[in-house]
XYZ file of C-alpha atoms in Angstrom:
440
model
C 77.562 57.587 117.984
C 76.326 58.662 121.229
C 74.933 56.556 123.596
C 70.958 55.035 123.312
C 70.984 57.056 119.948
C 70.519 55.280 117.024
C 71.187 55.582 113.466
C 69.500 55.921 109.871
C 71.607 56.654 107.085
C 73.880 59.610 107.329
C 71.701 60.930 110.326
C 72.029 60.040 114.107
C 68.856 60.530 116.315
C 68.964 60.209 119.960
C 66.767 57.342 121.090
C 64.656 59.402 123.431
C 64.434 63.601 122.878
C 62.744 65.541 125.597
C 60.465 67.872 125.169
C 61.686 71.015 125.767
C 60.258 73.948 127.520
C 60.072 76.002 124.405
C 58.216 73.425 122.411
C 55.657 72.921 125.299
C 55.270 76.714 125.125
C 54.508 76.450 121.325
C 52.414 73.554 121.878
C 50.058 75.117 124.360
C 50.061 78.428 122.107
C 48.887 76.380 119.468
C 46.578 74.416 121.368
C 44.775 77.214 122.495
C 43.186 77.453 118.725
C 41.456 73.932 119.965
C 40.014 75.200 122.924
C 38.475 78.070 120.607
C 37.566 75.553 118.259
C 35.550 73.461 121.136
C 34.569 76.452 122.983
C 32.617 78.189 119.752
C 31.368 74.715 118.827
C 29.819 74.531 122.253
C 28.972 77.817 123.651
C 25.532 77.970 121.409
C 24.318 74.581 123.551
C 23.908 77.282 126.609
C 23.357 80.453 124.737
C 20.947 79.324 122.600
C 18.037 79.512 125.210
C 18.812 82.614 126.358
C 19.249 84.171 123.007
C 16.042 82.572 121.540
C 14.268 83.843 125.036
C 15.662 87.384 123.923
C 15.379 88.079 120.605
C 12.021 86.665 120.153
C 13.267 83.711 117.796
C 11.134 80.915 116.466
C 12.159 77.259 116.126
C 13.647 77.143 112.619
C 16.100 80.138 113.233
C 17.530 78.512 116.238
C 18.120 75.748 114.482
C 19.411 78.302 111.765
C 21.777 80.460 114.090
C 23.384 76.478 114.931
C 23.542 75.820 111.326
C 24.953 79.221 110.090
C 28.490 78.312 112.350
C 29.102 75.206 110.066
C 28.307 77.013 106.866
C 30.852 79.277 107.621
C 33.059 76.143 108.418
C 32.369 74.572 104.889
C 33.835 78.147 103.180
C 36.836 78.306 105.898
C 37.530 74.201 104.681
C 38.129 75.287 101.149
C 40.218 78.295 102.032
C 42.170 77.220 104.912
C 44.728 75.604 103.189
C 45.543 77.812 100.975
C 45.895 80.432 103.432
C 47.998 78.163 105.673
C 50.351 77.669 102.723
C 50.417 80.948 101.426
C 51.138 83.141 104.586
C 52.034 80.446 107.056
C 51.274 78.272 109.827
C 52.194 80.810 112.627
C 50.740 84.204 110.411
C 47.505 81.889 109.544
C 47.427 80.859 113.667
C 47.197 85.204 114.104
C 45.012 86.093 111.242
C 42.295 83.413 112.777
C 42.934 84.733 116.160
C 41.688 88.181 114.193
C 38.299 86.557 112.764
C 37.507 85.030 116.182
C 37.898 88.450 118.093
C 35.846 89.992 115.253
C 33.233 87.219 115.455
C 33.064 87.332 118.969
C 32.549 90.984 119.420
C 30.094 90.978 116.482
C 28.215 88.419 118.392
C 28.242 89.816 121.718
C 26.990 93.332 120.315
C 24.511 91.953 117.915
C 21.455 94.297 117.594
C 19.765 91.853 115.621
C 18.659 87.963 114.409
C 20.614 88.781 110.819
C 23.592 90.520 112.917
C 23.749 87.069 114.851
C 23.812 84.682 111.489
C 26.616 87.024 110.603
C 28.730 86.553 113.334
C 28.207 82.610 113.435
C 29.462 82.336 109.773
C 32.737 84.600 111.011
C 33.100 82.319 113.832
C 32.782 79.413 111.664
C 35.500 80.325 108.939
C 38.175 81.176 111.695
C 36.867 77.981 113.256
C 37.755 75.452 110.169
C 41.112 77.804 109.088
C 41.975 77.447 112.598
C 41.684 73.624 112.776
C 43.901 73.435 109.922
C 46.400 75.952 110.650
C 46.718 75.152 114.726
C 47.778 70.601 113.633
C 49.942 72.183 110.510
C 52.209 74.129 113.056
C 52.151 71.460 115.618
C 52.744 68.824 112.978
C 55.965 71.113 111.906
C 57.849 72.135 115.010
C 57.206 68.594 117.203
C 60.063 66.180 117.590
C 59.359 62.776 115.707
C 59.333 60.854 119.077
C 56.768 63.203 120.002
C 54.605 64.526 117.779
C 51.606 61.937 117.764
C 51.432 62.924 121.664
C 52.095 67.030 121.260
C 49.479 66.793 118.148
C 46.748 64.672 119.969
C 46.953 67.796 122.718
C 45.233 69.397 120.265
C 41.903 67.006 120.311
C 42.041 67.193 124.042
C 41.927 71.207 124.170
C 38.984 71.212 122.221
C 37.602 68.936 124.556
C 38.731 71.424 127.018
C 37.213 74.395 125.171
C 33.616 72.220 124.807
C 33.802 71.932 129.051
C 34.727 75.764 129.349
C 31.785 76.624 126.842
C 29.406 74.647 129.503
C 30.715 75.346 132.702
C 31.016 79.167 131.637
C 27.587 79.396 130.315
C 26.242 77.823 133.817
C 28.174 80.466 135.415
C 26.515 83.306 133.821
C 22.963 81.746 133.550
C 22.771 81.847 137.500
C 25.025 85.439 137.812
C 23.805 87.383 134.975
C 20.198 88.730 133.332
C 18.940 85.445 131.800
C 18.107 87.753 128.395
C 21.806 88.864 128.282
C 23.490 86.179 129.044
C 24.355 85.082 125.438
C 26.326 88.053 124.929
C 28.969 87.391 127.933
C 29.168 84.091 126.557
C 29.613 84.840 123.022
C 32.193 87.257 123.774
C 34.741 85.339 126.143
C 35.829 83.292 123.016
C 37.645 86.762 122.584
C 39.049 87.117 125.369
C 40.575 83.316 124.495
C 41.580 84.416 120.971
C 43.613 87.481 122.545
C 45.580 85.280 124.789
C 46.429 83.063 121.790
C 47.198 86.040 119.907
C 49.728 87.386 121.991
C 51.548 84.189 123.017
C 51.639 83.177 119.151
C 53.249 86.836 118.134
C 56.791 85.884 120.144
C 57.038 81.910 118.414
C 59.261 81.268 115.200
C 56.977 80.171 111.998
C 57.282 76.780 111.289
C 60.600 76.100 110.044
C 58.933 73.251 107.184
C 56.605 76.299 105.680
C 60.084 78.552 105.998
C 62.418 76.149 104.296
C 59.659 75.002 101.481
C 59.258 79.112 100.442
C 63.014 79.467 100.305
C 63.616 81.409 103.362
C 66.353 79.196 104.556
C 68.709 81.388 107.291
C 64.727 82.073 108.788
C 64.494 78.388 108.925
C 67.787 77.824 110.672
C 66.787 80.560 113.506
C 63.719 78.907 113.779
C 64.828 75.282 114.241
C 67.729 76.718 116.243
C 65.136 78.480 118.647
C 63.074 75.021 118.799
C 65.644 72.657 119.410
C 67.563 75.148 122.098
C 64.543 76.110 123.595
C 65.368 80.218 123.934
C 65.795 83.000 121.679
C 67.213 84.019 119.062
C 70.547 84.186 121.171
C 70.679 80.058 120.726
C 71.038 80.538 116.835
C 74.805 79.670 115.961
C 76.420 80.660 112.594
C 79.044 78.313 112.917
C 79.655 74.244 114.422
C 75.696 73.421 113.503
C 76.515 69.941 112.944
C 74.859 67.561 110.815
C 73.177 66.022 113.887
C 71.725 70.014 114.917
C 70.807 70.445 111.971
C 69.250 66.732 110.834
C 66.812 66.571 114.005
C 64.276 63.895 114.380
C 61.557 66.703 112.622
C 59.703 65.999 109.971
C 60.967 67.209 107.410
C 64.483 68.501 108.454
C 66.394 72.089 107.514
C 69.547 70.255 107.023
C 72.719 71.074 104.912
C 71.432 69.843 101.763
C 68.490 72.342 101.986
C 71.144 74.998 102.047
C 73.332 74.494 99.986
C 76.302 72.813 101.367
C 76.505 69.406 100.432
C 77.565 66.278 102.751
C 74.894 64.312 103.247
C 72.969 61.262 101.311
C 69.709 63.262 100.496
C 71.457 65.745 98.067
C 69.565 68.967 97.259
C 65.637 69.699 97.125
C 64.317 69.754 93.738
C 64.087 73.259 92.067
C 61.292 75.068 90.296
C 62.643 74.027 86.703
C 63.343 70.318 87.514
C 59.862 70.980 89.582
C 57.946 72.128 86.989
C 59.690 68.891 84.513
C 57.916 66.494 87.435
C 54.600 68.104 87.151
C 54.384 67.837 83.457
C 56.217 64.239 83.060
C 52.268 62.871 82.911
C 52.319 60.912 85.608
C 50.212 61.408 88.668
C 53.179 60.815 91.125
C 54.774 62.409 93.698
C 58.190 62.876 95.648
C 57.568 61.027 98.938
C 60.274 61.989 101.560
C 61.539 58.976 104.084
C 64.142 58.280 106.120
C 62.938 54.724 106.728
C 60.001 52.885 106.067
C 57.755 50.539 107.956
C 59.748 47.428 107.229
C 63.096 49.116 108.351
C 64.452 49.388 104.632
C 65.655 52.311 104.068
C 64.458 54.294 100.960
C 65.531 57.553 100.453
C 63.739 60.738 99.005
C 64.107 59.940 96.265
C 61.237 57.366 96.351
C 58.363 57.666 94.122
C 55.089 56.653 94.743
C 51.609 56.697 92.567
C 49.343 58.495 94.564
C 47.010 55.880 93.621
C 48.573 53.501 95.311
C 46.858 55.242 98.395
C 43.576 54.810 97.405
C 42.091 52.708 99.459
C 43.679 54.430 102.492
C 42.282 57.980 100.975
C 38.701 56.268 101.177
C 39.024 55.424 104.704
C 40.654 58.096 105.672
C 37.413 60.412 103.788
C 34.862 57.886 105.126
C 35.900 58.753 109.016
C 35.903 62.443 108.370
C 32.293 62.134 107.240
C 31.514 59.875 110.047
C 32.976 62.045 112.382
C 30.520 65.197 111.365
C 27.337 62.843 110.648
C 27.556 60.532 113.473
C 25.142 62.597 115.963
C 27.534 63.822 118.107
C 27.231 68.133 118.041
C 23.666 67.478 117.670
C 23.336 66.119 121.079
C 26.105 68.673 122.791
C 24.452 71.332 120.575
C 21.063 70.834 121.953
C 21.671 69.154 124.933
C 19.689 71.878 127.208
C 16.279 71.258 125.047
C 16.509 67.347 124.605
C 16.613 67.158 128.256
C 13.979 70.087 128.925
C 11.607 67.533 127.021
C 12.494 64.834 128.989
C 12.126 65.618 132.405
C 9.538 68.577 132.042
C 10.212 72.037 132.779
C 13.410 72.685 134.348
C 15.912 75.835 135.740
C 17.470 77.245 132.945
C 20.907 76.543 135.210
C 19.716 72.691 135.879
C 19.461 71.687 132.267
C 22.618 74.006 131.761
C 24.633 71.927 134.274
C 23.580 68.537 132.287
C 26.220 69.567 129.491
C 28.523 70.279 131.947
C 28.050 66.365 133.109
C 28.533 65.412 129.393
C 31.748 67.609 128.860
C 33.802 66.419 131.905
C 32.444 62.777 130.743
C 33.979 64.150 126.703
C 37.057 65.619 128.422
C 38.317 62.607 130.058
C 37.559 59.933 128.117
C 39.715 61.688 125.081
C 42.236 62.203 127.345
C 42.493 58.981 128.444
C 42.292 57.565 124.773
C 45.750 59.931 123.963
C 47.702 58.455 126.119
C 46.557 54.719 126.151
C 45.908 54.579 122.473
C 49.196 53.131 121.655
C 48.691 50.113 124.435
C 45.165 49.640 123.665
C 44.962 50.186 119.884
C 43.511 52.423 117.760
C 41.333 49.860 115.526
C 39.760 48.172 119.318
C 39.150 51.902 120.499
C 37.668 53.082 116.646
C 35.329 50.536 117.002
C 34.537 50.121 119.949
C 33.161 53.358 119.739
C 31.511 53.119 116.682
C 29.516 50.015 118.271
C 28.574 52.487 121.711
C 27.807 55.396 119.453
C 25.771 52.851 117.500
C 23.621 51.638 120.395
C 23.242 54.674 122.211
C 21.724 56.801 119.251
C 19.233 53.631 119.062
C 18.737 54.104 122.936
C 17.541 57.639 121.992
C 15.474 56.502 119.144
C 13.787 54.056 121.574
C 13.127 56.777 124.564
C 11.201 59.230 122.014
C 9.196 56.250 120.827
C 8.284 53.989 123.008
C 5.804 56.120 125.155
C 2.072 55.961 124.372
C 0.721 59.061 122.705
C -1.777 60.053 125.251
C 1.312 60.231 127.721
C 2.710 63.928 127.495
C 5.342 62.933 129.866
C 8.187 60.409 129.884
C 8.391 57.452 131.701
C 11.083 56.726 133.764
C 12.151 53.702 131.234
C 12.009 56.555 128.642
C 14.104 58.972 130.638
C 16.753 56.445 131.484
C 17.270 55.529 127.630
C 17.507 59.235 126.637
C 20.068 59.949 129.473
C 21.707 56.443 128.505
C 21.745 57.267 124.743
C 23.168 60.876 124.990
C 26.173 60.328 127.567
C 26.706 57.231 125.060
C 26.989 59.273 121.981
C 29.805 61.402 123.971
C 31.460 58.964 125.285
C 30.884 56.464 122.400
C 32.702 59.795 120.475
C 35.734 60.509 122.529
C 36.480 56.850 122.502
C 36.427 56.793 118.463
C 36.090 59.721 116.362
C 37.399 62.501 118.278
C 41.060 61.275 119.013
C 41.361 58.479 116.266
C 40.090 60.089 112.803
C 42.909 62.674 112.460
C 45.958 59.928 113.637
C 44.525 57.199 112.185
């Protein structure tokens, strides 16, 4: 056993594995489908003016060219993971860096108000596939040591694409024709989905998807290529040990998966003692783990009711709806207007640079969360959040009421709670929702 390693079972892991080069390349790859994610999700808060200045558009379809992104999310949600497990992580990762160039182009070409709905529903299906497929592939090729870290990256890119959505459209409000505007900044998210694109085409597929459809000498090269960190030159066809080839991943290619023998685990189930599982009547399933949370080891061959989970599956729903209900895109997502009523008429590139304030402020504070989280705790931070989010959407209910209606202009009370109440909300957000709901 080498030194500071430590063991569980038949497998040895070392105590510590870096990160190497090759999986930071895959990780920022991958991460590049969150800043698309948070760069589509925010772009409309500084296009929307524009485009509603150029087209001619009324009140209810600006609201409806916002909506039409996240009913094209809702038909991505019910077909992302099927796609993801299908055709892969990686091939899923490319075919949603397709729909996003599409989108985009469609978008910054659109003749027309029913041209525009179109594009935001395209956008908003290669937005929720995306989400799923980009934390899949990340989930798949990170170490164990490392993957709450190399996954949260993702979280913090899309807070990265929500500050290039702002800082881009302030850019092009004070450069370009304020009537044309939208289009530039519709169509970047293109130029994003290109680079993703072609640094995606030259990664391995996740070797979890390649193992789990039978391709096992893929898997191998792939894992090989992961854990060397180079080509296909690091595969080896002979000496991959039982430590190579039992890594700290999460769900290992080792030599039982093959075929070999030699280890505790034995073989993976096949499709006829598969199929007997599924039609035994009972609603279990095959959990896979090397060691539980009490240190005793159990084996995969541990079986577990999935309604044992139950409570945990409630939670886990009930921050997921949170998460989308809480107020949060509303306030990014019209951030330009809510302050246009608050302080009176304003530059265009003035109320523009406000979300720019609010995405460095959503940047940062998620950032910060992902790499404290573990010393301050997740439960503190989730609350905590909750609570600001909680009092700062009641700030904003305050500064739109408390004025008297002869008064067509806010007072400066009123103006302070509406700046209070939206910087709350985002910050209140990346304290909480934005980092927490997926790890917790």
């Amino acid at each position: 056993m080498t030194p500071g390693a430590r063991r569980e079972g038949s497998y040895e892991y070392d105590a510590a594995p870096p990160i190497t080069p090759f999986i930071r390349k895959c990780t920022a790859a991958a991460c590049l489908g969150g800043v698309l994610f948070g760069y589509d999700l925010g772009v409309i808060s500084g296009a929307l003016p524009s485009l509603t200045s150029s087209l001619q558009l009324t009140d209810s379809q600006s609201e409806t060219v916002v909506a039409f992104l996240f009913i094209g999310s809702v038909i991505g949600s019910f077909i992302g993971g099927y796609i993801c497990d299908k055709i892969g992580r990686k091939t899923s990762i490319l075919v949603c860096d397709g729909i996003f160039l599409v989108g985009s182009i469609v978008l910054a070409l659109a003749p027309s108000y029913g041209m525009i709905l179109f594009g935001r529903i395209v956008v908003g299906i290669a937005v929720a596939v995306s989400a799923i497929s980009d934390v899949s592939y990340l989930t798949e090729i990170a170490p164990e040591h490392h993957r709450g870290a190399l996954v949260s990256c993702n979280e913090a890119s899309i807070s990265l694409g929500f500050l290039l959505a702002y800082v881009s459209s302030y850019v092009v409000t004070v450069s370009v024709n304020y009537d044309q505007g939208w289009r530039i900044m519709f169509g970047l998210s293109g130029l994003i989905a290109l680079l993703q694109f072609v640094l995606m085409a030259g990664l391995p597929e996740s070797p979890i998807w390649l193992e789990e459809n039978g391709k096992m000498s893929e898997a191998m090269e792939a894992l090989a290529r992961i854990q060397a960190g180079s080509g296909a030159e690091a595969v080896r066809n002979e000496d991959i040990d039982e430590e190579d080839s039992s890594s700290d991943f999460a769900h290992p290619v080792n030599e039982a998966v093959i075929g070999t023998g030699g280890n505790d685990f034995g073989p993976l189930p096949t499709d006829e003692n598969h199929e007997e599982q599924e039609n035994d009547g009972t609603e279990e399933v095959v959990v896979s783990k090397l060691k539980d949370a009490s240190g005793t080891s159990t084996g995969i061959g541990t079986r577990l009711s999935l309604t044992h989970y139950w409570r945990h599956m409630a939670i886990a729903s009930f921050l997921a709806v949170s998460q989308q209900i809480c107020g949060h895109i509303n306030i990014l997502n019209f951030a330009p207007e809510i302050f246009n009523e608050v302080f009176g008429s304003a530059t265009s590139s003035s109320l523009i640079a406000t979300t720019i304030v609010l995405g460095i402020l959503k940047f940062f504070l998620t950032t910060f969360v992902i790499f404290e989280v573990d010393r301050i705790g997740r439960r503190f931070l989730l609350l905590s959040g909750i609570f600001v989010i909680t009092v700062s959407l009641l700030s904003l209910t305050l500064a739109y009421t408390l004025g008297s209606e002869n008064e067509s202009e806010f007072t400066l009370p009123q103006r302070t709670l509406a700046v209070a109440g939206c910087s709350g909300v985002v910050a209140g957000y990346a304290l909480s929702y934005a980092p927490l709901t997926w790890l917790i």
